[in-house]
Amino acid sequence: MARNPDADNAPVKKEIESPTSKYDAEKASSFKVVGSRPARPDGMDKVTGRARFGADMVMPGQLVGLILRSPHPHAVIKSIDSSEAEALSGVKAVVTRDDFAPNDDHADVLYNIMAREKALYEGHAVAAVAATSRPVARKALKLIKIDYDILPHVTDVDEAMSPNAPVLHDDIITKGVNPAPTKPSNVVARSEFGHGDIDAGFAQADEIIERSFKTAATHQGYIEPHACVANVGADGMSELWCCTQGHFHVRQVCASLLGIDVSRLRVTASEIGGGFGGKTTVFIEPVALALSRKAGRPVKIAMTRDEVFKASGPTASSSMNVKIGVTKDGRITAGYGEFRYQGGAFAGAPADFGAMSAFACYALDNVKTEAYDVVTNRPKGAAYRAPGAPMSVYAVESVVDELAARIGMDPIDLRLKNAAKEGARSSYGPKFGSCGLVETLEAAKAHPHYSASLGPNQGRGIASGFWFNFGGETCSNLNINADGTVTIAVGTPDIGGSRASMCIMAAEELGIPYDKVRAIVADTSALGYNDTTEGSRVTFSSGMAVIKASQQAVTEMCKRAAMMWDIPAEAVTWEDGCAKPSGPNAGDFEPLSLAEIAATAGKTGGPIAGHHEYNADGAGVSFGTHIVDTEVDPETGKVDIIRYTVIQDAGKAIHPDYVEGQFQGGAAQGIGWALNEEYIYGDDGKLQNAGFLDYRMPVASDLPMIDTVIVEVPNPGHPYGVRGVGETGIVPPLAAIANGVSAAAGVRMTELPMSPPRVLKAIDDAKVAAE
Amino acid sequence: MSGIHVSTKINGDAVEYVCDVEETLLDVLRDKLGMTGSKEGCASGDCGACSVTVDGRLTCSCLMLGAEAQGREIGTIEGIAKGTELHPVQQKILDNAALQCGVCTPGFVVAAKALLEKKPDPTETEVRYWLAGNLCRCTGYDKIIRAVMDAAAEMRGN
Ligand code: FES
Ligand code: FES
């Protein structure tokens, strides 16, 4: 599942999955390349510093672009006077809201990239300059005079929902409530999911636990700040180089905001230094294009880390209530949750995804979830790995853990007893196809970690989690080169080694060695539209397109061989990288290798290629279960992660190294979210920790090795059985760690992050309560 | 703005440049000399993506002025492989798939090489603490630590 981050509040919700393709069990039983661990094609460039990321591009005559940002969290912009800045020697262009025409298709994106009537958060862009050097550009920013009328602000989700809160947008009338409100508020939408009768379900329960939870907003924390270089010609022919998870999406939005034809804007995705959902959206690119158009020269904009924190999208903060009932023998009779997420200054907090995934691990007769998408004076949120799910699952899995203890049942057994499986109706609507939750739970139970002994002040937590996964629009090309090598072009930026997986799948299908295949990420003028690298879709969708393109090339090569042998094409089969006569009746010919067919392609009909374009469906859900041992220092409240194990269903691991890497990376981000990371706002509505020193992400000395177990329950909707693996790994850690810390500290932790002061306070409060 | 003339050595080669007083060594490397292997992740000394060595000592090039390179020997990621021959740290990072996006990788290579030159036989904990100044958001560090331990073993001839 993926949300187009720049569409106004429009999550993509598919009720029924009708897979585009089917699992090929026979093929999967004899893989030769799939499942191996070769070096990635871009690896050498990355260990030597040759790889070019967003900020590494230089175009001739390039100017430096800088953005002026609002110091106020909420203010009317009465006037902007840039005349002095424009007059400064070396300044080649200044742009403000007046340089962008209103745009109904991308109204929120436009408002976010350049403030219009109001500045809606500290860091909101209000003007930009392009100058011959950074010092000149900096000086120019200081010369821009903005007259603000400061308004009251709100940054907390519950406060933003109160009737007296300052209202950000006077055109937001809450959707999904009946009757519709008559007045604007900060609540964008209410949505509801579930089935059965929860009141009847709670009536059957022997034990019911109801709790409230909160989580802080966290940032994706990619190490590479957003950067781009734009070059707009006088005739409108434009090029844009940028680090993005979706260059086709960037092209679409930028062309629309700039009012130029899509065909005139060629966007190249640079190497990308992390994204995790945060680079699925557009922040600086239209500004750079507008500056370049005005200056008539290329313009580079590279965000600073401060800007990344203040003005690119973090994930939502949440406030949640969860109530679950269970019988003495461990059957969950009903589940209820209310999830209130703030997603910054514009619609789109992933509360609905949170509500949909909250109970997804359980096959329940009675379940209901409600979601509220709320705006506040914070930067426009962006997707962050399984957007919305880690928080709601934290709340649900905490209560499940507590219920297991209450009825004296092993927490894995309780989960196994209620686990979602094939045919079960999911809490968000559709029935599950084949899926691997039970397998991950069983693997967790059997894992030595689960039965290892614990030391003093240590506690073990487990939790399961889920993500929908997504397919989407995809287009890939494959060319057979004259020397018998193969080049693949995909349209999905490679964020974690996916080019290696593409090469593996093509090599498998064509029957040639991995190192004969090279994959590139093509620019937007070279391929048809591709959805963004998001929703754990790339290895699934682009991979399937590569498989289909390979099959098309194989068909063509068989045809060429048939031509060379002068037999019917149907009488040729493809085996181990060679065309062969399909049987004794077809004739007696020596097999022709891919290289041999390629070498003579010019004489048999010209270049040989394959391509595939489709809208991929059948992505196949992914479940995971995490086990973590935590140690709590009762004196300071500091939590250490002692041991960590990730068990997740990958369907089929194409390149196991990078599957493990996704598991480990998701767990590490979850550890940061659970223990340290948080957006801290002062009463002044300003972010107090916009830097890596104060927004503390896990470093190497904070973490143990992270063990992984790859479970493979084939996805019936992919020829090799692939399921996306990128996102599920961040869903269980918040809950697993909170369960571990709660066990170690002897008190239920209901607020994240579990930073030392918060843990210490919980311990002290529990002591006071016990006295 | 008056420029400062600097003569220095980078990866063994004599280099001269004129920089502004406020420019960091990282700015000079990236913007003046076209050496973009060193990355800017924070410009505040917190991420290590800009790691270089100055007279052999591991340094964040974002925390040092370009002018301060006068008369020093600077080592950057571009100077670590000898032609097509990778340093063991680079090779082991590849072998262990110890990168995902790879933007942190140059910094880790420079920092790990500096560690192994000082301490050929570090424990896992020592590696973790030495590399605590290098942020990686993708990998959870597991494979990076393994790669550095492997490289250490190889360099010791094990
Ligand atoms: S850029 Fe120098 S430490 Fe981050
Ligand atoms: S591999 Fe992406 S930050 Fe380290």
XYZ file of C-alpha atoms in Angstrom, chain B residues 20-157:
138
model
C 36.981 32.383 1.397
C 37.658 32.765 5.093
C 34.363 31.131 5.998
C 34.654 28.140 3.689
C 35.155 24.767 5.345
C 37.587 22.190 4.067
C 34.537 20.162 3.023
C 33.253 23.105 0.931
C 36.657 23.440 -0.682
C 36.936 19.730 -1.461
C 33.444 19.490 -2.896
C 32.874 22.863 -4.532
C 36.370 24.040 -5.450
C 38.237 20.821 -6.158
C 35.391 18.646 -7.437
C 36.157 15.946 -4.886
C 32.601 15.017 -4.019
C 33.375 11.678 -2.391
C 33.268 13.375 1.022
C 29.620 14.034 1.831
C 27.840 16.700 3.812
C 25.268 15.109 6.063
C 25.078 17.746 8.775
C 27.912 20.316 8.591
C 28.064 20.173 12.375
C 30.429 17.300 13.125
C 27.668 14.846 14.014
C 27.440 12.409 11.093
C 30.973 11.640 9.929
C 30.001 11.551 6.244
C 32.676 14.186 5.581
C 35.486 12.233 7.286
C 39.040 12.902 6.068
C 42.445 12.572 7.627
C 44.613 15.584 8.385
C 48.238 14.607 8.907
C 46.914 11.105 9.487
C 44.380 12.114 12.106
C 40.672 11.421 11.537
C 38.809 14.723 11.171
C 35.394 15.978 10.142
C 36.181 18.174 7.158
C 33.021 20.188 7.860
C 34.539 21.350 11.150
C 37.788 22.592 9.680
C 38.331 25.684 7.576
C 39.729 25.366 4.116
C 42.415 27.835 5.131
C 43.596 25.504 7.893
C 44.765 22.945 5.346
C 47.792 25.118 4.629
C 50.901 22.962 4.839
C 49.007 19.844 5.943
C 48.531 16.436 4.377
C 44.904 15.699 3.696
C 43.617 12.203 2.964
C 40.183 11.719 1.410
C 38.079 8.793 0.225
C 39.329 9.376 -3.323
C 42.853 8.437 -2.253
C 42.138 5.162 -0.484
C 42.001 2.649 -3.326
C 45.296 2.265 -5.154
C 44.187 2.393 -8.761
C 41.803 -0.521 -9.185
C 42.981 -2.187 -6.002
C 40.597 -1.622 -3.143
C 41.691 -1.201 0.452
C 40.619 -4.227 2.551
C 38.013 -2.083 4.329
C 36.450 -1.188 0.981
C 36.565 -4.778 -0.230
C 35.031 -6.158 2.944
C 32.256 -3.581 2.870
C 31.418 -4.839 -0.605
C 31.723 -8.502 0.378
C 29.511 -8.044 3.436
C 26.914 -5.942 1.619
C 27.615 -3.412 4.346
C 25.892 -0.583 2.539
C 22.436 0.173 1.340
C 22.209 3.722 0.038
C 25.956 4.145 0.402
C 26.046 7.828 1.271
C 27.650 7.099 4.636
C 30.107 4.640 3.108
C 32.974 7.022 2.241
C 32.983 8.318 5.818
C 32.988 4.803 7.242
C 35.831 3.754 4.944
C 37.990 6.704 5.972
C 37.189 6.269 9.669
C 37.643 2.490 9.728
C 40.937 2.682 7.877
C 42.155 5.240 10.415
C 41.108 2.912 13.236
C 42.883 -0.116 11.818
C 46.069 1.868 11.306
C 46.033 2.776 14.986
C 44.708 -0.483 16.292
C 45.043 -3.550 14.079
C 43.162 -5.874 16.425
C 40.133 -4.027 17.790
C 37.308 -5.728 19.655
C 33.754 -5.381 18.374
C 33.068 -2.869 21.127
C 36.114 -0.824 20.164
C 34.996 -0.769 16.543
C 31.517 0.307 17.598
C 32.830 3.153 19.754
C 35.387 4.311 17.185
C 32.664 4.428 14.526
C 30.108 6.062 16.831
C 30.839 9.353 15.086
C 29.640 7.964 11.776
C 25.897 7.803 11.291
C 24.335 5.186 9.079
C 20.574 5.234 8.883
C 20.130 2.283 6.533
C 21.995 -0.726 7.846
C 21.685 -0.846 11.628
C 25.526 -1.094 11.554
C 25.556 -4.903 11.848
C 27.138 -5.603 8.470
C 29.431 -2.570 8.694
C 30.893 -3.783 11.988
C 31.361 -7.264 10.539
C 33.075 -5.790 7.485
C 35.527 -3.798 9.597
C 36.295 -6.824 11.800
C 36.864 -8.905 8.654
C 39.134 -6.248 7.179
C 41.122 -6.107 10.416
C 41.573 -9.863 10.352
C 42.683 -9.793 6.744
C 45.131 -6.963 7.320
C 46.641 -8.879 10.213
C 47.111 -11.750 7.805
